[in-house]
PDB file of C-alpha atoms in Angstrom:
ATOM      1  CA  UNK A 298       7.489   6.481 -16.510  1.00 81.00           C
ATOM      2  CA  UNK A 299       5.846   4.554 -13.760  1.00 74.00           C
ATOM      3  CA  UNK A 300       2.339   6.591 -13.530  1.00 76.00           C
ATOM      4  CA  UNK A 301      -1.602   5.632 -13.972  1.00 69.00           C
ATOM      5  CA  UNK A 302      -0.863   3.828  -9.736  1.00 73.00           C
ATOM      6  CA  UNK A 303      -3.867   5.490  -8.772  1.00 72.00           C
ATOM      7  CA  UNK A 304      -6.357   4.611 -11.177  1.00 68.00           C
ATOM      8  CA  UNK A 305      -5.053   1.632 -13.626  1.00 73.00           C
ATOM      9  CA  UNK A 306      -7.334   2.656 -15.978  1.00 73.00           C
ATOM     10  CA  UNK A 307      -5.518   5.407 -16.992  1.00 78.00           C
ATOM     11  CA  UNK A 308      -3.362   5.595 -20.010  1.00 90.00           C
ATOM     12  CA  UNK A 309      -0.171   7.558 -21.314  1.00 93.00           C
ATOM     13  CA  UNK A 310      -0.792   9.475 -23.583  1.00 96.00           C
ATOM     14  CA  UNK A 311      -5.062   9.512 -24.649  1.00 96.00           C
ATOM     15  CA  UNK A 312      -6.080  11.231 -28.029  1.00 97.00           C
ATOM     16  CA  UNK A 313     -10.036  11.052 -28.614  1.00 95.00           C
ATOM     17  CA  UNK A 314     -11.567  12.811 -31.468  1.00 95.00           C
ATOM     18  CA  UNK A 315      -8.507  15.251 -32.224  1.00 97.00           C
ATOM     19  CA  UNK A 316      -6.613  15.379 -35.363  1.00 98.00           C
ATOM     20  CA  UNK A 317      -3.347  16.413 -36.676  1.00 98.00           C
ATOM     21  CA  UNK A 318      -1.850  15.189 -33.497  1.00 98.00           C
ATOM     22  CA  UNK A 319       1.761  13.917 -33.304  1.00 98.00           C
ATOM     23  CA  UNK A 320       2.925  11.618 -30.949  1.00 98.00           C
ATOM     24  CA  UNK A 321       6.945  11.533 -31.414  1.00 97.00           C
ATOM     25  CA  UNK A 322      10.110  10.481 -29.446  1.00 97.00           C
ATOM     26  CA  UNK A 323       8.221   9.666 -26.021  1.00 97.00           C
ATOM     27  CA  UNK A 324       9.787   6.990 -23.451  1.00 97.00           C
ATOM     28  CA  UNK A 325       6.986   5.695 -21.725  1.00 97.00           C
ATOM     29  CA  UNK A 326       7.667   2.664 -19.389  1.00 95.00           C
ATOM     30  CA  UNK A 327       5.852   1.128 -16.368  1.00 93.00           C
ATOM     31  CA  UNK A 328       2.017   1.431 -16.867  1.00 92.00           C
ATOM     32  CA  UNK A 329      -0.687  -0.839 -15.675  1.00 90.00           C
ATOM     33  CA  UNK A 330      -2.872  -0.218 -19.140  1.00 90.00           C
ATOM     34  CA  UNK A 331      -2.429   1.136 -21.896  1.00 95.00           C
ATOM     35  CA  UNK A 332       0.933   3.974 -22.849  1.00 96.00           C
ATOM     36  CA  UNK A 333      -0.673   5.098 -25.932  1.00 98.00           C
ATOM     37  CA  UNK A 334      -4.495   5.163 -27.227  1.00 97.00           C
ATOM     38  CA  UNK A 335      -5.656   7.075 -30.055  1.00 98.00           C
ATOM     39  CA  UNK A 336      -9.429   6.834 -31.257  1.00 97.00           C
ATOM     40  CA  UNK A 337     -13.502   6.961 -29.815  1.00 93.00           C
ATOM     41  CA  UNK A 338     -15.517   5.174 -31.611  1.00 92.00           C
ATOM     42  CA  UNK A 339     -16.519   1.468 -31.765  1.00 89.00           C
ATOM     43  CA  UNK A 340     -18.528   1.555 -34.842  1.00 90.00           C
ATOM     44  CA  UNK A 341     -18.173   2.454 -38.178  1.00 90.00           C
ATOM     45  CA  UNK A 342     -18.725   5.799 -39.347  1.00 91.00           C
ATOM     46  CA  UNK A 343     -15.894   8.909 -39.656  1.00 92.00           C
ATOM     47  CA  UNK A 344     -15.298  10.854 -36.691  1.00 94.00           C
ATOM     48  CA  UNK A 345     -13.067  14.044 -36.170  1.00 96.00           C
ATOM     49  CA  UNK A 346     -10.372  11.713 -35.117  1.00 97.00           C
ATOM     50  CA  UNK A 347      -7.824  11.252 -38.100  1.00 98.00           C
ATOM     51  CA  UNK A 348      -4.522  12.394 -39.520  1.00 98.00           C
ATOM     52  CA  UNK A 349      -2.572  11.608 -36.797  1.00 98.00           C
ATOM     53  CA  UNK A 350       0.999  10.424 -35.885  1.00 98.00           C
ATOM     54  CA  UNK A 351       2.470   8.040 -33.514  1.00 98.00           C
ATOM     55  CA  UNK A 352       6.287   7.560 -34.517  1.00 98.00           C
ATOM     56  CA  UNK A 353       9.746   6.281 -32.859  1.00 97.00           C
ATOM     57  CA  UNK A 354       8.420   6.132 -29.397  1.00 98.00           C
ATOM     58  CA  UNK A 355       9.747   3.357 -26.885  1.00 97.00           C
ATOM     59  CA  UNK A 356       7.067   1.382 -25.190  1.00 97.00           C
ATOM     60  CA  UNK A 357       8.399  -0.665 -22.282  1.00 96.00           C
ATOM     61  CA  UNK A 358       6.572  -3.084 -19.411  1.00 95.00           C
ATOM     62  CA  UNK A 359       2.778  -1.901 -20.189  1.00 95.00           C
ATOM     63  CA  UNK A 360      -0.574  -3.751 -19.421  1.00 91.00           C
ATOM     64  CA  UNK A 361       0.968  -5.384 -16.128  1.00 89.00           C
ATOM     65  CA  UNK A 362      -2.478  -4.920 -14.005  1.00 85.00           C
ATOM     66  CA  UNK A 363      -5.103  -4.681 -16.683  1.00 85.00           C
ATOM     67  CA  UNK A 364      -6.573  -6.116 -20.176  1.00 82.00           C
ATOM     68  CA  UNK A 365      -7.621  -5.041 -23.400  1.00 88.00           C
ATOM     69  CA  UNK A 366      -5.624  -2.971 -24.209  1.00 93.00           C
ATOM     70  CA  UNK A 367      -2.071  -2.474 -25.902  1.00 96.00           C
ATOM     71  CA  UNK A 368       1.582  -0.621 -26.074  1.00 97.00           C
ATOM     72  CA  UNK A 369      -0.393   1.253 -28.331  1.00 98.00           C
ATOM     73  CA  UNK A 370      -4.190   1.003 -28.802  1.00 97.00           C
ATOM     74  CA  UNK A 371      -6.306   2.481 -31.673  1.00 98.00           C
ATOM     75  CA  UNK A 372     -10.063   2.423 -32.201  1.00 97.00           C
ATOM     76  CA  UNK A 373     -12.226   3.533 -35.005  1.00 97.00           C
ATOM     77  CA  UNK A 374     -11.802   4.486 -38.791  1.00 97.00           C
ATOM     78  CA  UNK A 375      -8.818   7.257 -38.542  1.00 98.00           C
ATOM     79  CA  UNK A 376      -7.871   8.111 -42.239  1.00 98.00           C
ATOM     80  CA  UNK A 377      -4.447   9.321 -42.096  1.00 98.00           C
ATOM     81  CA  UNK A 378      -3.427   8.135 -39.302  1.00 98.00           C
ATOM     82  CA  UNK A 379       0.052   6.516 -39.355  1.00 98.00           C
ATOM     83  CA  UNK A 380       1.809   4.456 -36.573  1.00 98.00           C
ATOM     84  CA  UNK A 381       5.250   4.365 -38.090  1.00 98.00           C
ATOM     85  CA  UNK A 382       8.874   3.360 -36.225  1.00 97.00           C
ATOM     86  CA  UNK A 383       7.716   2.439 -32.774  1.00 98.00           C
ATOM     87  CA  UNK A 384       9.318  -0.408 -30.549  1.00 98.00           C
ATOM     88  CA  UNK A 385       7.124  -1.863 -27.982  1.00 98.00           C
ATOM     89  CA  UNK A 386       8.473  -4.598 -25.614  1.00 97.00           C
ATOM     90  CA  UNK A 387       7.734  -6.259 -22.392  1.00 95.00           C
ATOM     91  CA  UNK A 388       3.991  -6.144 -22.621  1.00 95.00           C
ATOM     92  CA  UNK A 389       1.377  -7.861 -20.503  1.00 92.00           C
ATOM     93  CA  UNK A 390       2.343  -9.842 -17.214  1.00 78.00           C
ATOM     94  CA  UNK A 391      -0.446  -9.159 -15.578  1.00 71.00           C
ATOM     95  CA  UNK A 392      -3.822 -11.340 -14.625  1.00 73.00           C
ATOM     96  CA  UNK A 393      -5.490 -10.564 -18.174  1.00 77.00           C
ATOM     97  CA  UNK A 394      -4.178 -10.245 -21.768  1.00 81.00           C
ATOM     98  CA  UNK A 395      -1.996  -7.681 -23.411  1.00 89.00           C
ATOM     99  CA  UNK A 396      -1.062  -6.639 -26.811  1.00 95.00           C
ATOM    100  CA  UNK A 397       1.891  -4.761 -28.677  1.00 96.00           C
ATOM    101  CA  UNK A 398      -0.182  -3.042 -31.505  1.00 97.00           C
ATOM    102  CA  UNK A 399      -3.868  -3.188 -31.115  1.00 96.00           C
ATOM    103  CA  UNK A 400      -6.307  -1.889 -33.516  1.00 96.00           C
ATOM    104  CA  UNK A 401      -9.935  -2.201 -31.840  1.00 95.00           C
ATOM    105  CA  UNK A 402     -13.408  -2.552 -33.444  1.00 94.00           C
ATOM    106  CA  UNK A 403     -13.646  -0.424 -37.339  1.00 95.00           C
ATOM    107  CA  UNK A 404      -9.899   0.473 -37.155  1.00 96.00           C
ATOM    108  CA  UNK A 405      -9.609   1.348 -40.856  1.00 96.00           C
ATOM    109  CA  UNK A 406      -7.618   3.671 -42.863  1.00 96.00           C
ATOM    110  CA  UNK A 407      -4.335   3.103 -41.221  1.00 97.00           C
ATOM    111  CA  UNK A 408      -0.788   2.984 -42.219  1.00 97.00           C
ATOM    112  CA  UNK A 409       1.424   0.782 -40.379  1.00 97.00           C
ATOM    113  CA  UNK A 410       4.705   0.482 -41.151  1.00 97.00           C
ATOM    114  CA  UNK A 411       8.204  -0.399 -39.608  1.00 97.00           C
ATOM    115  CA  UNK A 412       7.190  -1.152 -35.608  1.00 97.00           C
ATOM    116  CA  UNK A 413       9.257  -3.679 -33.811  1.00 98.00           C
ATOM    117  CA  UNK A 414       7.394  -5.496 -30.946  1.00 97.00           C
ATOM    118  CA  UNK A 415       9.015  -8.155 -28.892  1.00 95.00           C
ATOM    119  CA  UNK A 416       8.022  -9.840 -25.617  1.00 95.00           C
ATOM    120  CA  UNK A 417       4.444  -9.682 -25.670  1.00 94.00           C
ATOM    121  CA  UNK A 418       2.021 -11.665 -23.783  1.00 91.00           C
ATOM    122  CA  UNK A 419      -0.783 -11.952 -26.141  1.00 92.00           C
ATOM    123  CA  UNK A 420      -0.124 -11.076 -30.463  1.00 94.00           C
ATOM    124  CA  UNK A 421       2.655  -8.445 -31.571  1.00 96.00           C
ATOM    125  CA  UNK A 422      -0.557  -6.846 -33.942  1.00 95.00           C
ATOM    126  CA  UNK A 423      -4.297  -7.592 -32.671  1.00 94.00           C
ATOM    127  CA  UNK A 424      -7.160  -6.429 -35.445  1.00 92.00           C
ATOM    128  CA  UNK A 425     -10.633  -7.056 -34.185  1.00 91.00           C
ATOM    129  CA  UNK A 426     -12.775  -6.187 -36.329  1.00 91.00           C
ATOM    130  CA  UNK A 427     -11.174  -4.052 -39.016  1.00 92.00           C
ATOM    131  CA  UNK A 428     -12.222  -2.746 -42.524  1.00 91.00           C
ATOM    132  CA  UNK A 429     -11.240  -3.619 -45.665  1.00 92.00           C
ATOM    133  CA  UNK A 430      -8.257  -0.451 -45.899  1.00 94.00           C
ATOM    134  CA  UNK A 431      -5.842  -1.191 -42.857  1.00 93.00           C
ATOM    135  CA  UNK A 432      -2.171  -0.901 -44.351  1.00 94.00           C
ATOM    136  CA  UNK A 433       0.448  -3.014 -42.809  1.00 95.00           C
ATOM    137  CA  UNK A 434       4.078  -2.788 -43.969  1.00 95.00           C
ATOM    138  CA  UNK A 435       7.653  -3.801 -42.904  1.00 96.00           C
ATOM    139  CA  UNK A 436       7.066  -4.339 -39.632  1.00 96.00           C
ATOM    140  CA  UNK A 437       9.209  -6.349 -37.388  1.00 95.00           C
ATOM    141  CA  UNK A 438      12.373  -6.168 -39.825  1.00 93.00           C
ATOM    142  CA  UNK A 439      10.711  -7.857 -42.605  1.00 92.00           C
ATOM    143  CA  UNK A 440      10.322  -5.801 -45.762  1.00 91.00           C
ATOM    144  CA  UNK A 441       6.697  -5.980 -47.442  1.00 90.00           C
ATOM    145  CA  UNK A 442       2.837  -6.763 -46.373  1.00 89.00           C
ATOM    146  CA  UNK A 443       2.619  -8.126 -43.059  1.00 88.00           C
ATOM    147  CA  UNK A 444       0.349 -10.698 -42.902  1.00 75.00           C
ATOM    148  CA  UNK A 445      -2.767  -9.453 -40.859  1.00 69.00           C
ATOM    149  CA  UNK A 446      -6.497  -9.439 -40.814  1.00 66.00           C
ATOM    150  CA  UNK A 447      -7.190 -10.871 -37.327  1.00 73.00           C
ATOM    151  CA  UNK A 448      -3.286 -11.376 -35.266  1.00 84.00           C
ATOM    152  CA  UNK A 449      -0.326 -11.774 -35.821  1.00 91.00           C
ATOM    153  CA  UNK A 450       2.559 -12.745 -33.111  1.00 92.00           C
ATOM    154  CA  UNK A 451       5.811 -11.950 -34.776  1.00 93.00           C
ATOM    155  CA  UNK A 452       8.191 -15.368 -34.688  1.00 90.00           C
ATOM    156  CA  UNK A 453      11.296 -15.182 -34.451  1.00 92.00           C
ATOM    157  CA  UNK A 454      10.490 -11.224 -32.352  1.00 92.00           C
ATOM    158  CA  UNK A 455      13.560  -8.752 -33.467  1.00 93.00           C
ATOM    159  CA  UNK A 456      14.864  -5.921 -31.721  1.00 92.00           C
ATOM    160  CA  UNK A 457      15.130  -2.735 -34.081  1.00 93.00           C
ATOM    161  CA  UNK A 458      18.905  -2.788 -35.473  1.00 90.00           C
ATOM    162  CA  UNK A 459      18.796   0.917 -33.587  1.00 92.00           C
ATOM    163  CA  UNK A 460      17.437   1.525 -30.195  1.00 92.00           C
ATOM    164  CA  UNK A 461      18.569   5.178 -30.280  1.00 91.00           C
ATOM    165  CA  UNK A 462      15.878   6.676 -32.627  1.00 92.00           C
ATOM    166  CA  UNK A 463      13.667   5.297 -30.581  1.00 94.00           C
ATOM    167  CA  UNK A 464      12.393   7.191 -26.803  1.00 93.00           C
ATOM    168  CA  UNK A 465      13.507  10.930 -26.430  1.00 92.00           C
ATOM    169  CA  UNK A 466      16.416  12.614 -28.680  1.00 80.00           C
ATOM    170  CA  UNK A 467      19.627  14.516 -27.969  1.00 68.00           C
ATOM    171  CA  UNK A 468      18.956  18.260 -28.693  1.00 54.00           C
ATOM    172  CA  UNK A 469      21.306  17.858 -31.608  1.00 49.00           C
ATOM    173  CA  UNK A 470      19.298  15.152 -33.752  1.00 52.00           C
ATOM    174  CA  UNK A 471      16.320  16.649 -36.107  1.00 50.00           C
ATOM    175  CA  UNK A 472      13.101  14.753 -36.764  1.00 47.00           C
ATOM    176  CA  UNK A 473      11.349  15.292 -40.349  1.00 48.00           C
TER     177      UNK A 473
END
C-alpha cells in the first residue's frame, strides 16, 4: 500500500516475459500508476509470457497521477493467461484517464471472468486493438459473455456480494 511515490512510473506487481506466475490474494492500494502489469510486447506474436493467473486481488485507489494504465494492465498475446475474480475500485482521479482492466495492443488468448470493477474514472474494461480470441464472461455479476470488443463501462457498477474473498486471506482459508 501507498508505494511508488518516488518514481510515479513504478508498478506494484510487474511480470514481463514470465509464465505460470500466480498473483493471488493481494491488497494493492494507493498507487500513482498501475497496480498489476503483465506482458511486454505491443505487437503480434507469441513470447514467453503465457499461462499466468491473476486471481482474487483487491485493488483500490490507483492511477492517481499517471495515465495509460489500469488496476490490472495486460499487453500482447498471452495464451492461457486468466484474470479471475478480482475487485478493482477507485481508479483514476488524477489529471489523466484510468481504467479498471486494460488489455492493450495485441492482447489475445486470455480468459477474463468473475471480475468486478467500480468507481473508475474511465472504462471498466478497455480493449485496445485486441485479437479475436479474448474470452470475457461473467463479469460485474452478470452471467454470460461480457460485451466488449474495445471498451465497456459497467452500468450499473456493482460490488461483489462478499468482499472477504478478495485480497489477503486469513491463515485458515485454502485457495485451490
